[in-house]
Short mmCIF file of C-alpha atoms in Angstrom, two decimals:
data_model
loop_
_atom_site.label_atom_id
_atom_site.label_comp_id
_atom_site.label_asym_id
_atom_site.label_seq_id
_atom_site.Cartn_x
_atom_site.Cartn_y
_atom_site.Cartn_z
CA UNK A 1 133.63 150.67 92.26
CA UNK A 2 133.90 147.16 93.59
CA UNK A 3 133.62 147.77 97.32
CA UNK A 4 130.96 148.52 99.92
CA UNK A 5 130.40 152.25 100.20
CA UNK A 6 129.04 154.09 103.23
CA UNK A 7 127.99 157.70 103.60
CA UNK A 8 128.69 159.83 105.53
CA UNK A 9 132.01 158.74 107.00
CA UNK A 10 131.55 160.90 110.07
CA UNK A 11 128.48 162.41 111.70
CA UNK A 12 128.26 164.63 114.76
CA UNK A 13 124.77 165.29 116.01
CA UNK A 14 123.07 166.73 119.05
CA UNK A 15 121.21 164.46 121.39
CA UNK A 16 117.60 164.09 120.33
CA UNK A 17 118.22 164.64 116.63
CA UNK A 18 117.54 162.06 113.94
CA UNK A 19 120.31 160.73 111.72
CA UNK A 20 120.30 158.58 108.60
CA UNK A 21 123.17 156.59 107.14
CA UNK A 22 123.44 155.08 103.68
CA UNK A 23 125.14 151.90 102.49
CA UNK A 24 125.75 150.85 98.89
CA UNK A 25 126.70 147.16 98.79
CA UNK A 26 128.71 145.34 96.18
CA UNK A 27 126.32 145.22 93.26
CA UNK A 28 125.89 141.47 92.88
CA UNK A 29 125.53 140.82 96.63
CA UNK A 30 121.99 140.09 97.74
CA UNK A 31 122.78 139.96 101.47
CA UNK A 32 123.34 143.12 103.45
CA UNK A 33 124.16 143.61 107.13
CA UNK A 34 124.35 146.48 109.58
CA UNK A 35 126.66 146.27 112.58
CA UNK A 36 127.55 148.59 115.42
CA UNK A 37 131.04 148.68 116.88
CA UNK A 38 132.18 150.55 119.98
CA UNK A 39 135.77 151.07 121.05
CA UNK A 40 137.50 147.86 122.02
CA UNK A 41 134.59 145.64 121.07
CA UNK A 42 133.77 143.38 118.17
CA UNK A 43 131.09 144.29 115.64
CA UNK A 44 127.61 143.71 117.07
CA UNK A 45 125.00 142.47 114.64
CA UNK A 46 122.04 144.82 114.19
CA UNK A 47 120.05 143.63 111.20
CA UNK A 48 120.15 141.59 108.00
CA UNK A 49 118.53 141.98 104.59
CA UNK A 50 118.17 139.41 101.88
CA UNK A 51 117.34 141.42 98.78
CA UNK A 52 114.69 143.87 100.03
CA UNK A 53 113.41 141.70 102.89
CA UNK A 54 114.59 142.39 106.42
CA UNK A 55 114.87 138.84 107.74
CA UNK A 56 116.58 139.24 111.08
CA UNK A 57 116.89 141.95 113.70
CA UNK A 58 118.96 141.96 116.86
CA UNK A 59 117.52 142.76 120.25
CA UNK A 60 119.99 145.66 120.16
CA UNK A 61 117.83 147.29 117.51
CA UNK A 62 115.46 149.35 119.64
CA UNK A 63 112.36 150.98 118.23
CA UNK A 64 114.40 154.14 117.64
CA UNK A 65 116.30 152.32 114.94
CA UNK A 66 114.89 151.50 111.54
CA UNK A 67 116.53 150.09 108.45
CA UNK A 68 115.32 149.77 104.90
CA UNK A 69 116.58 148.33 101.67
CA UNK A 70 114.19 149.42 98.96
CA UNK A 71 114.48 147.47 95.71
CA UNK A 72 117.18 145.32 97.23
CA UNK A 73 119.97 147.71 96.36
CA UNK A 74 121.25 150.39 98.77
CA UNK A 75 120.20 150.43 102.40
CA UNK A 76 119.56 153.14 104.97
CA UNK A 77 119.79 153.01 108.75
CA UNK A 78 117.92 155.71 110.64
CA UNK A 79 118.29 156.48 114.32
CA UNK A 80 115.59 158.65 115.82
CA UNK A 81 115.96 160.76 118.96
CA UNK A 82 119.66 159.96 119.26
CA UNK A 83 121.18 159.31 122.67
CA UNK A 84 124.80 159.54 123.77
CA UNK A 85 124.90 155.77 124.00
CA UNK A 86 124.34 155.61 120.25
CA UNK A 87 127.83 156.98 119.66
CA UNK A 88 129.67 154.23 117.78
CA UNK A 89 130.96 153.14 114.41
CA UNK A 90 128.16 151.81 112.22
CA UNK A 91 129.38 149.26 109.72
CA UNK A 92 127.65 147.91 106.67
CA UNK A 93 128.63 144.63 105.03
CA UNK A 94 127.45 142.65 102.06
CA UNK A 95 127.94 139.09 100.93
CA UNK A 96 126.75 136.78 98.20
CA UNK A 97 125.10 133.41 98.63
CA UNK A 98 126.20 130.66 96.28
CA UNK A 99 124.48 127.70 97.84
CA UNK A 100 126.37 128.51 101.01
CA UNK A 101 127.43 131.73 102.63
CA UNK A 102 130.55 133.42 101.38
CA UNK A 103 132.67 135.93 103.26
CA UNK A 104 131.23 139.32 104.11
CA UNK A 105 132.85 142.50 102.80
CA UNK A 106 132.71 145.59 104.96
CA UNK A 107 132.44 149.26 104.17
CA UNK A 108 134.58 151.93 105.81
CA UNK A 109 131.87 152.67 108.34
CA UNK A 110 130.08 155.78 109.59
CA UNK A 111 131.38 157.13 112.87
CA UNK A 112 128.55 158.70 114.86
CA UNK A 113 129.19 161.07 117.74
CA UNK A 114 126.20 162.23 119.76
CA UNK A 115 126.92 165.35 121.85
CA UNK B 1 122.43 132.28 121.91
CA UNK B 2 125.55 131.88 119.80
CA UNK B 3 128.77 132.67 121.62
CA UNK B 4 132.09 133.37 119.97
CA UNK B 5 134.98 133.66 122.39
CA UNK B 6 138.51 134.68 121.58
CA UNK B 7 141.59 134.50 123.71
CA UNK B 8 143.69 136.22 124.52
CA UNK B 9 141.97 139.59 124.14
CA UNK B 10 145.28 141.42 124.30
CA UNK B 11 148.63 140.17 123.14
CA UNK B 12 151.98 141.90 123.17
CA UNK B 13 154.73 139.96 121.52
CA UNK B 14 158.26 140.56 120.32
CA UNK B 15 159.23 140.54 116.70
CA UNK B 16 160.38 137.13 115.58
CA UNK B 17 158.29 135.20 118.10
CA UNK B 18 155.46 132.76 117.44
CA UNK B 19 152.03 132.76 119.03
CA UNK B 20 148.53 131.38 118.61
CA UNK B 21 145.15 133.09 118.97
CA UNK B 22 142.18 130.88 119.83
CA UNK B 23 138.55 131.16 118.82
CA UNK B 24 135.87 128.99 120.43
CA UNK B 25 132.26 129.03 119.31
CA UNK B 26 129.06 127.43 120.53
CA UNK B 27 127.19 126.32 117.37
CA UNK B 28 127.67 123.47 114.95
CA UNK B 29 128.78 125.78 112.15
CA UNK B 30 131.19 124.22 109.67
CA UNK B 31 132.71 127.45 108.44
CA UNK B 32 134.56 130.23 110.16
CA UNK B 33 135.92 133.60 109.11
CA UNK B 34 138.95 135.58 110.26
CA UNK B 35 139.17 139.34 109.83
CA UNK B 36 141.79 141.97 110.54
CA UNK B 37 141.07 145.53 111.64
CA UNK B 38 143.62 148.34 111.81
CA UNK B 39 142.92 151.26 114.18
CA UNK B 40 140.18 153.52 112.83
CA UNK B 41 139.70 151.31 109.79
CA UNK B 42 137.13 148.80 108.67
CA UNK B 43 137.41 145.01 108.65
CA UNK B 44 139.46 143.17 106.07
CA UNK B 45 138.80 139.51 105.32
CA UNK B 46 141.80 137.26 105.99
CA UNK B 47 140.61 133.68 105.81
CA UNK B 48 137.47 131.69 105.12
CA UNK B 49 137.64 128.19 106.60
CA UNK B 50 135.06 126.00 104.91
CA UNK B 51 135.16 122.61 106.60
CA UNK B 52 136.56 120.54 109.42
CA UNK B 53 140.32 120.27 109.20
CA UNK B 54 140.64 123.25 106.87
CA UNK B 55 143.98 125.02 107.01
CA UNK B 56 144.86 128.22 105.19
CA UNK B 57 148.09 130.18 105.17
CA UNK B 58 148.97 133.66 104.03
CA UNK B 59 152.44 134.92 104.77
CA UNK B 60 153.15 134.65 108.49
CA UNK B 61 149.53 133.80 109.38
CA UNK B 62 148.01 130.34 109.36
CA UNK B 63 144.41 129.56 110.31
CA UNK B 64 142.86 126.18 111.05
CA UNK B 65 139.42 124.86 111.93
CA UNK B 66 138.32 121.94 114.08
CA UNK B 67 134.54 121.81 113.88
CA UNK B 68 134.26 118.90 116.30
CA UNK B 69 136.04 120.88 119.00
CA UNK B 70 134.33 124.09 117.77
CA UNK B 71 137.74 125.69 117.74
CA UNK B 72 139.73 127.74 115.29
CA UNK B 73 143.30 128.92 115.70
CA UNK B 74 145.24 131.74 114.10
CA UNK B 75 148.95 131.05 114.33
CA UNK B 76 151.50 133.81 113.93
CA UNK B 77 154.98 132.83 112.84
CA UNK B 78 158.00 135.10 113.33
CA UNK B 79 155.89 138.15 114.05
CA UNK B 80 156.69 141.50 112.45
CA UNK B 81 155.44 144.97 113.39
CA UNK B 82 153.12 145.13 110.36
CA UNK B 83 150.99 142.40 111.93
CA UNK B 84 149.97 144.74 114.76
CA UNK B 85 146.16 145.00 114.49
CA UNK B 86 143.00 143.56 115.99
CA UNK B 87 141.99 140.11 114.77
CA UNK B 88 138.40 138.89 114.84
CA UNK B 89 136.89 135.50 114.23
CA UNK B 90 133.27 135.20 113.12
CA UNK B 91 130.73 132.42 112.76
CA UNK B 92 127.37 132.22 110.98
CA UNK B 93 124.35 132.00 113.27
CA UNK B 94 122.15 128.91 113.31
CA UNK B 95 119.70 130.69 111.01
CA UNK B 96 122.54 131.26 108.57
CA UNK B 97 121.71 134.94 108.44
CA UNK B 98 123.70 136.80 111.08
CA UNK B 99 127.48 136.70 111.15
CA UNK B 100 128.55 136.80 114.79
CA UNK B 101 131.92 138.14 115.87
CA UNK B 102 134.17 137.56 118.82
CA UNK B 103 135.46 140.49 120.86
CA UNK B 104 138.73 140.48 118.99
CA UNK B 105 142.37 139.98 119.89
CA UNK B 106 144.40 143.17 119.94
CA UNK B 107 147.92 142.29 118.85
CA UNK B 108 150.93 144.52 119.36
CA UNK B 109 154.26 143.43 117.94
CA UNK B 110 157.22 145.22 119.47
CA UNK B 111 160.89 145.35 118.46
#
């Protein structure tokens, strides 16, 4: 498998429940990103990992959101006490760094619906 | 705060016509990325523009970068229906970590 893989592809949850999403990046990519995209908008940056270190977080990432990348491989994004406003597509991307940034490759996304 | 602005946001054009999408950004970044997104799908990389004056072409699409003007263009030549999609430009943040996207240009090519 040479692409970015995300699981699950779709998630429907009741308001107040916790959800966790998984991302498996391209194996040789040390940089991993989480984005959120709502209908008609561009992807909004949430957080960035370089290997296992979380180096940047957006102001969009409230304290209900947490992301991890243990061992610098796969990553998880957890949303606690979900709200209807969390309904969106959550995209994961990875890229390599060869002295300079290269292009980012995106997974298929996890579509979250909070009811 | 880095701003990436695209225009137009919506574009309906006839098959066979030419048009240009513009992407303005507010940092001194010397590289810019164009992506395509089909409805309900993820983002597909189209072009990586690496320096001032860079021009890349793929089929009916041609992208260029002017870092001094902080402007990139995506030119569509003789549009066909298969080009209907949303096109995003993206720029690295000053830190070099985040990749920031514009709001996208939704393109519809009609017969």
